[in-house]
PDB file of C-alpha atoms and ligand atoms in Angstrom:
ATOM      1  CA  MET A   1       6.823   9.480 -11.363  1.00 89.00           C
ATOM      2  CA  GLU A   2       9.019   9.302  -8.215  1.00 87.00           C
ATOM      3  CA  TYR A   3       9.836  12.592  -6.422  1.00 84.00           C
ATOM      4  CA  LEU A   4      11.566  13.351  -3.058  1.00 83.00           C
ATOM      5  CA  PRO A   5       9.666  16.456  -1.795  1.00 79.00           C
ATOM      6  CA  GLU A   6      10.835  18.536   1.085  1.00 79.00           C
ATOM      7  CA  LYS A   7       8.148  17.075   3.806  1.00 77.00           C
ATOM      8  CA  HIS A   8       9.387  13.552   3.718  1.00 79.00           C
ATOM      9  CA  GLY A   9       7.302  10.846   2.384  1.00 79.00           C
ATOM     10  CA  GLU A  10       4.332  13.213   1.293  1.00 81.00           C
ATOM     11  CA  SER A  11       2.903  12.104  -2.177  1.00 86.00           C
ATOM     12  CA  THR A  12       6.533  10.607  -3.129  1.00 87.00           C
ATOM     13  CA  GLU A  13       4.931   8.376  -5.703  1.00 90.00           C
ATOM     14  CA  TRP A  14       2.585   9.161  -8.337  1.00 93.00           C
ATOM     15  CA  GLU A  15       0.907   6.775 -10.893  1.00 94.00           C
ATOM     16  CA  SER A  16      -0.909   7.847 -13.774  1.00 95.00           C
ATOM     17  CA  PHE A  17      -4.110   5.645 -14.907  1.00 95.00           C
ATOM     18  CA  VAL A  18      -4.304   7.226 -18.561  1.00 95.00           C
ATOM     19  CA  GLN A  19      -2.951   4.096 -20.125  1.00 95.00           C
ATOM     20  CA  ALA A  20      -4.196   1.587 -18.022  1.00 93.00           C
ATOM     21  CA  ALA A  21      -7.840   3.072 -17.649  1.00 94.00           C
ATOM     22  CA  ARG A  22      -8.008   5.529 -20.286  1.00 96.00           C
ATOM     23  CA  LYS A  23      -8.878   8.095 -17.845  1.00 94.00           C
ATOM     24  CA  PRO A  24      -7.299  11.488 -16.554  1.00 95.00           C
ATOM     25  CA  VAL A  25      -6.685   9.914 -13.123  1.00 96.00           C
ATOM     26  CA  LEU A  26      -3.601  10.424 -10.831  1.00 95.00           C
ATOM     27  CA  LEU A  27      -2.834   8.424  -7.767  1.00 94.00           C
ATOM     28  CA  SER A  28      -0.520   9.513  -5.030  1.00 93.00           C
ATOM     29  CA  PHE A  29       0.978   7.406  -2.369  1.00 89.00           C
ATOM     30  CA  ASN A  30       2.014   8.517   1.013  1.00 87.00           C
ATOM     31  CA  ALA A  31       3.952   5.532   2.993  1.00 80.00           C
ATOM     32  CA  GLY A  32       5.454   4.949   6.371  1.00 80.00           C
ATOM     33  CA  ASP A  33       4.912   7.739   8.650  1.00 85.00           C
ATOM     34  CA  ARG A  34       3.567   9.857   6.423  1.00 87.00           C
ATOM     35  CA  GLY A  35       0.855   7.569   5.508  1.00 87.00           C
ATOM     36  CA  ARG A  36      -0.117   7.815   9.215  1.00 87.00           C
ATOM     37  CA  ALA A  37       0.135  11.305   9.585  1.00 89.00           C
ATOM     38  CA  ILE A  38      -1.917  12.059   6.543  1.00 88.00           C
ATOM     39  CA  GLU A  39      -5.195  10.506   8.100  1.00 92.00           C
ATOM     40  CA  VAL A  40      -5.420  13.449  10.248  1.00 91.00           C
ATOM     41  CA  PRO A  41      -5.871  16.716   8.137  1.00 91.00           C
ATOM     42  CA  THR A  42      -9.004  17.207   6.255  1.00 94.00           C
ATOM     43  CA  ASP A  43      -9.604  16.015   2.798  1.00 94.00           C
ATOM     44  CA  ASP A  44      -9.001  19.503   1.426  1.00 95.00           C
ATOM     45  CA  GLN A  45      -5.863  20.073   3.262  1.00 93.00           C
ATOM     46  CA  THR A  46      -4.390  16.768   1.950  1.00 93.00           C
ATOM     47  CA  VAL A  47      -5.128  17.737  -1.634  1.00 94.00           C
ATOM     48  CA  ALA A  48      -3.588  20.945  -1.502  1.00 93.00           C
ATOM     49  CA  GLY A  49      -0.327  19.201   0.357  1.00 90.00           C
ATOM     50  CA  ALA A  50      -0.356  16.682  -2.736  1.00 91.00           C
ATOM     51  CA  LEU A  51      -0.679  19.506  -5.104  1.00 92.00           C
ATOM     52  CA  ASN A  52       1.961  21.561  -3.754  1.00 90.00           C
ATOM     53  CA  THR A  53       4.224  18.752  -4.209  1.00 89.00           C
ATOM     54  CA  LEU A  54       3.301  17.818  -7.813  1.00 90.00           C
ATOM     55  CA  ARG A  55       3.568  21.635  -8.694  1.00 92.00           C
ATOM     56  CA  VAL A  56       7.272  21.640  -7.968  1.00 89.00           C
ATOM     57  CA  PRO A  57       8.431  19.152 -10.448  1.00 87.00           C
ATOM     58  CA  PHE A  58       5.628  19.944 -12.896  1.00 89.00           C
ATOM     59  CA  SER A  59       4.194  23.497 -13.470  1.00 90.00           C
ATOM     60  CA  GLU A  60       2.852  25.919 -11.022  1.00 92.00           C
ATOM     61  CA  ASN A  61      -0.281  26.286 -13.242  1.00 93.00           C
ATOM     62  CA  THR A  62      -1.091  22.501 -12.410  1.00 91.00           C
ATOM     63  CA  PRO A  63      -4.587  22.493 -12.406  1.00 93.00           C
ATOM     64  CA  SER A  64      -6.578  21.405  -9.078  1.00 94.00           C
ATOM     65  CA  PRO A  65      -8.652  18.034  -9.619  1.00 95.00           C
ATOM     66  CA  GLU A  66     -12.140  18.129 -10.333  1.00 96.00           C
ATOM     67  CA  ASP A  67     -12.616  15.129  -7.785  1.00 97.00           C
ATOM     68  CA  PHE A  68     -10.795  13.091  -5.445  1.00 96.00           C
ATOM     69  CA  GLN A  69     -10.861   9.874  -3.324  1.00 95.00           C
ATOM     70  CA  ILE A  70      -8.613   9.676   0.053  1.00 94.00           C
ATOM     71  CA  THR A  71      -8.099   6.441   1.524  1.00 92.00           C
ATOM     72  CA  ARG A  72      -7.553   6.406   5.206  1.00 92.00           C
ATOM     73  CA  TRP A  73      -6.541   2.597   5.690  1.00 89.00           C
ATOM     74  CA  GLY A  74      -4.491   3.016   9.106  1.00 90.00           C
ATOM     75  CA  SER A  75      -8.002   3.995  10.714  1.00 91.00           C
ATOM     76  CA  ASP A  76     -10.239   1.903   8.784  1.00 91.00           C
ATOM     77  CA  PRO A  77     -11.217  -0.959  11.450  1.00 92.00           C
ATOM     78  CA  PHE A  78     -11.533  -3.494   8.374  1.00 89.00           C
ATOM     79  CA  VAL A  79      -8.002  -2.920   7.424  1.00 86.00           C
ATOM     80  CA  PHE A  80      -5.799  -1.087  10.125  1.00 87.00           C
ATOM     81  CA  GLY A  81      -2.837  -0.428   7.484  1.00 84.00           C
ATOM     82  CA  SER A  82      -1.976  -1.674   4.309  1.00 80.00           C
ATOM     83  CA  CYS A  83       0.713  -4.148   3.503  1.00 80.00           C
ATOM     84  CA  SER A  84       3.197  -5.730   6.271  1.00 83.00           C
ATOM     85  CA  PHE A  85       6.726  -4.803   6.002  1.00 79.00           C
ATOM     86  CA  ASN A  86      10.068  -6.156   7.525  1.00 80.00           C
ATOM     87  CA  PRO A  87      11.322  -3.431   9.632  1.00 83.00           C
ATOM     88  CA  ALA A  88      15.181  -2.945  10.171  1.00 87.00           C
ATOM     89  CA  GLY A  89      16.143  -5.617  12.785  1.00 89.00           C
ATOM     90  CA  SER A  90      13.518  -8.027  11.979  1.00 86.00           C
ATOM     91  CA  HIS A  91      14.150 -11.652  11.259  1.00 87.00           C
ATOM     92  CA  PRO A  92      14.153 -12.567   7.678  1.00 82.00           C
ATOM     93  CA  GLN A  93      12.321 -16.038   8.191  1.00 86.00           C
ATOM     94  CA  LYS A  94       9.156 -13.695   9.908  1.00 87.00           C
ATOM     95  CA  PRO A  95       7.043 -14.329   7.103  1.00 88.00           C
ATOM     96  CA  ARG A  96       7.629 -18.201   7.053  1.00 89.00           C
ATOM     97  CA  GLU A  97       6.979 -18.157  10.693  1.00 91.00           C
ATOM     98  CA  LEU A  98       3.603 -16.454   9.854  1.00 91.00           C
ATOM     99  CA  ALA A  99       2.763 -18.982   7.331  1.00 93.00           C
ATOM    100  CA  HIS A 100       3.426 -21.909  10.265  1.00 94.00           C
ATOM    101  CA  PRO A 101      -0.287 -23.837  10.313  1.00 95.00           C
ATOM    102  CA  LEU A 102      -1.977 -24.242  13.524  1.00 95.00           C
ATOM    103  CA  ARG A 103      -2.418 -27.655  14.653  1.00 92.00           C
ATOM    104  CA  ASP A 104      -2.812 -28.968  11.152  1.00 88.00           C
ATOM    105  CA  ARG A 105      -6.233 -27.236  11.159  1.00 93.00           C
ATOM    106  CA  LEU A 106      -5.603 -23.651  10.319  1.00 96.00           C
ATOM    107  CA  TYR A 107      -3.776 -22.494   7.295  1.00 97.00           C
ATOM    108  CA  PHE A 108      -2.559 -19.169   6.583  1.00 97.00           C
ATOM    109  CA  ALA A 109      -2.243 -17.257   2.959  1.00 96.00           C
ATOM    110  CA  GLY A 110      -1.579 -13.713   2.324  1.00 94.00           C
ATOM    111  CA  GLU A 111       1.052 -11.219   1.333  1.00 91.00           C
ATOM    112  CA  ALA A 112       2.542 -11.161   5.085  1.00 92.00           C
ATOM    113  CA  THR A 113       3.451 -14.883   4.654  1.00 94.00           C
ATOM    114  CA  GLU A 114       5.057 -14.849   1.579  1.00 92.00           C
ATOM    115  CA  GLN A 115       8.960 -15.183   2.075  1.00 86.00           C
ATOM    116  CA  ASN A 116       9.955 -13.948  -1.449  1.00 87.00           C
ATOM    117  CA  ASP A 117       7.359 -11.587  -2.543  1.00 88.00           C
ATOM    118  CA  ILE A 118       6.246 -10.155   0.450  1.00 85.00           C
ATOM    119  CA  GLY A 119       3.666  -7.012  -0.055  1.00 84.00           C
ATOM    120  CA  THR A 120       2.842  -7.956  -3.592  1.00 89.00           C
ATOM    121  CA  ALA A 121      -0.154  -9.227  -5.763  1.00 92.00           C
ATOM    122  CA  HIS A 122       1.602 -12.122  -7.157  1.00 95.00           C
ATOM    123  CA  GLY A 123       3.004 -13.026  -3.726  1.00 94.00           C
ATOM    124  CA  VAL A 124      -0.379 -13.429  -2.340  1.00 95.00           C
ATOM    125  CA  TYR A 125      -1.283 -15.516  -5.394  1.00 96.00           C
ATOM    126  CA  LEU A 126       1.834 -17.960  -4.680  1.00 96.00           C
ATOM    127  CA  SER A 127       0.997 -17.884  -1.023  1.00 96.00           C
ATOM    128  CA  GLY A 128      -2.501 -19.418  -1.862  1.00 97.00           C
ATOM    129  CA  ILE A 129      -0.994 -22.008  -3.825  1.00 96.00           C
ATOM    130  CA  ARG A 130       1.555 -22.669  -0.914  1.00 96.00           C
ATOM    131  CA  ALA A 131      -1.162 -23.092   1.467  1.00 96.00           C
ATOM    132  CA  ALA A 132      -3.449 -25.198  -0.830  1.00 97.00           C
ATOM    133  CA  ASP A 133      -0.546 -27.523  -1.079  1.00 96.00           C
ATOM    134  CA  GLU A 134      -0.142 -27.649   2.470  1.00 95.00           C
ATOM    135  CA  ILE A 135      -3.538 -28.746   3.263  1.00 96.00           C
ATOM    136  CA  LEU A 136      -3.525 -31.187   0.368  1.00 95.00           C
ATOM    137  CA  GLY A 137      -0.408 -32.640   1.648  1.00 88.00           C
TER     138      GLY A 137
HETATM  139  C1  LIG B   1      -1.489   1.348  -2.352  1.00 78.15           C
HETATM  140  C2  LIG B   1      -1.053   0.053  -2.657  1.00 78.15           C
HETATM  141  C3  LIG B   1      -0.690  -0.066  -3.706  1.00 78.15           C
HETATM  142  C4  LIG B   1      -0.080  -1.499  -4.094  1.00 78.15           C
HETATM  143  N1  LIG B   1       0.507  -1.777  -5.515  1.00 78.15           N
HETATM  144  C5  LIG B   1       0.770  -2.686  -5.581  1.00 78.15           C
HETATM  145  C6  LIG B   1       1.506  -3.180  -6.972  1.00 78.15           C
HETATM  146  O1  LIG B   1       1.596  -2.281  -7.813  1.00 78.15           O
HETATM  147  N2  LIG B   1       2.002  -4.548  -7.303  1.00 78.15           N
HETATM  148  C7  LIG B   1       1.709  -5.415  -6.453  1.00 78.15           C
HETATM  149  O2  LIG B   1       2.262  -6.779  -6.557  1.00 78.15           O
HETATM  150  N3  LIG B   1       1.135  -5.277  -5.319  1.00 78.15           N
HETATM  151  C8  LIG B   1       0.712  -4.092  -4.797  1.00 78.15           C
HETATM  152  N4  LIG B   1       0.233  -3.996  -3.574  1.00 78.15           N
HETATM  153  C9  LIG B   1       0.223  -4.892  -2.592  1.00 78.15           C
HETATM  154  C10 LIG B   1      -1.126  -5.968  -2.765  1.00 78.15           C
HETATM  155  O3  LIG B   1      -2.257  -5.302  -3.083  1.00 78.15           O
HETATM  156  C11 LIG B   1      -0.976  -6.505  -1.644  1.00 78.15           C
HETATM  157  O4  LIG B   1      -0.009  -7.271  -1.147  1.00 78.15           O
HETATM  158  C12 LIG B   1      -2.290  -7.576  -1.505  1.00 78.15           C
HETATM  159  O5  LIG B   1      -3.731  -7.131  -1.912  1.00 78.15           O
HETATM  160  C13 LIG B   1      -2.656  -8.097  -0.144  1.00 78.15           C
HETATM  161  O6  LIG B   1      -3.283  -9.458  -0.340  1.00 78.15           O
HETATM  162  P1  LIG B   1      -3.873 -10.048   0.956  1.00 78.15           P
HETATM  163  O7  LIG B   1      -4.986 -11.111   0.187  1.00 78.15           O
HETATM  164  O8  LIG B   1      -2.637 -10.654   1.405  1.00 78.15           O
HETATM  165  O9  LIG B   1      -4.426  -8.974   2.024  1.00 78.15           O
HETATM  166  P2  LIG B   1      -5.705  -8.356   1.703  1.00 78.15           P
HETATM  167  O10 LIG B   1      -5.967  -7.939   0.082  1.00 78.15           O
HETATM  168  O11 LIG B   1      -5.317  -6.858   2.672  1.00 78.15           O
HETATM  169  O12 LIG B   1      -7.109  -8.952   1.966  1.00 78.15           O
HETATM  170  C14 LIG B   1      -7.148  -9.121   3.377  1.00 78.15           C
HETATM  171  C15 LIG B   1      -8.741  -9.036   3.605  1.00 78.15           C
HETATM  172  O13 LIG B   1      -8.886  -9.620   5.134  1.00 78.15           O
HETATM  173  C16 LIG B   1     -10.189  -8.571   5.359  1.00 78.15           C
HETATM  174  N5  LIG B   1     -10.093  -8.679   6.813  1.00 78.15           N
HETATM  175  C17 LIG B   1      -9.362  -7.997   7.516  1.00 78.15           C
HETATM  176  N6  LIG B   1      -9.405  -8.341   8.988  1.00 78.15           N
HETATM  177  C18 LIG B   1     -10.591  -9.251   8.820  1.00 78.15           C
HETATM  178  C19 LIG B   1     -11.117  -9.771  10.083  1.00 78.15           C
HETATM  179  N7  LIG B   1     -10.777  -9.517  11.288  1.00 78.15           N
HETATM  180  N8  LIG B   1     -12.204 -10.555   9.508  1.00 78.15           N
HETATM  181  C20 LIG B   1     -12.541 -10.923   8.437  1.00 78.15           C
HETATM  182  N9  LIG B   1     -11.925 -10.265   7.312  1.00 78.15           N
HETATM  183  C21 LIG B   1     -10.800  -9.427   7.653  1.00 78.15           C
HETATM  184  C22 LIG B   1      -9.800  -7.396   5.048  1.00 78.15           C
HETATM  185  O14 LIG B   1     -10.777  -6.333   4.709  1.00 78.15           O
HETATM  186  C23 LIG B   1      -9.199  -7.640   3.309  1.00 78.15           C
HETATM  187  O15 LIG B   1     -10.350  -7.942   2.483  1.00 78.15           O
HETATM  188  C24 LIG B   1      -0.164  -2.681  -3.271  1.00 78.15           C
HETATM  189  C25 LIG B   1      -0.801  -2.565  -1.894  1.00 78.15           C
HETATM  190  C26 LIG B   1      -1.158  -1.086  -1.702  1.00 78.15           C
HETATM  191  C27 LIG B   1      -1.723  -0.922  -0.277  1.00 78.15           C
END
């Protein structure tokens, strides 16, 4: 479900896990600047903000969740963000440059190195095949 809320980027995208996991779970995305901003408020404030957004296209009576989990990837020292992206003005060949091996000793795979499918699971898979081919070659 996609929704453009008044607060730009706040819980814009929702995914239901009912079909995939057979559980009444909703996942909400906050991307870009909003993704960074949302790392500051308390968990309760974040849940309240998400519910406020969800209740606009749905019902005011949409119940609060029984439980929740909130990621803060931007401040997680093992992550420092989520996917890479090409900002406006960046060179379209950037992923290819990032994939360039160092002295035929160090090879790179990962979503940021994939030219055509940047930021996707299948892109990661393809980048692994590409890096393995480079090593074998
Ligand atoms: C919320 C969200 C939803 C997504 N939805 C989809 C989707 O529906 N479909 C899709 O195709 N893609 C989706 N993606 C994108 C996909 O998940 C990523 O592109 C993919 O997981 C990236 O894989 P990767 O191996 O390049 O990097 P990662 O999976 O990020 O792996 C990098 C690993 O390196 C580790 N690491 C980092 N620094 C160090 C260090 N210094 N030393 C050792 N280890 C380190 C990290 O802990 C991590 O385990 C989504 C991503 C996010 C964040």
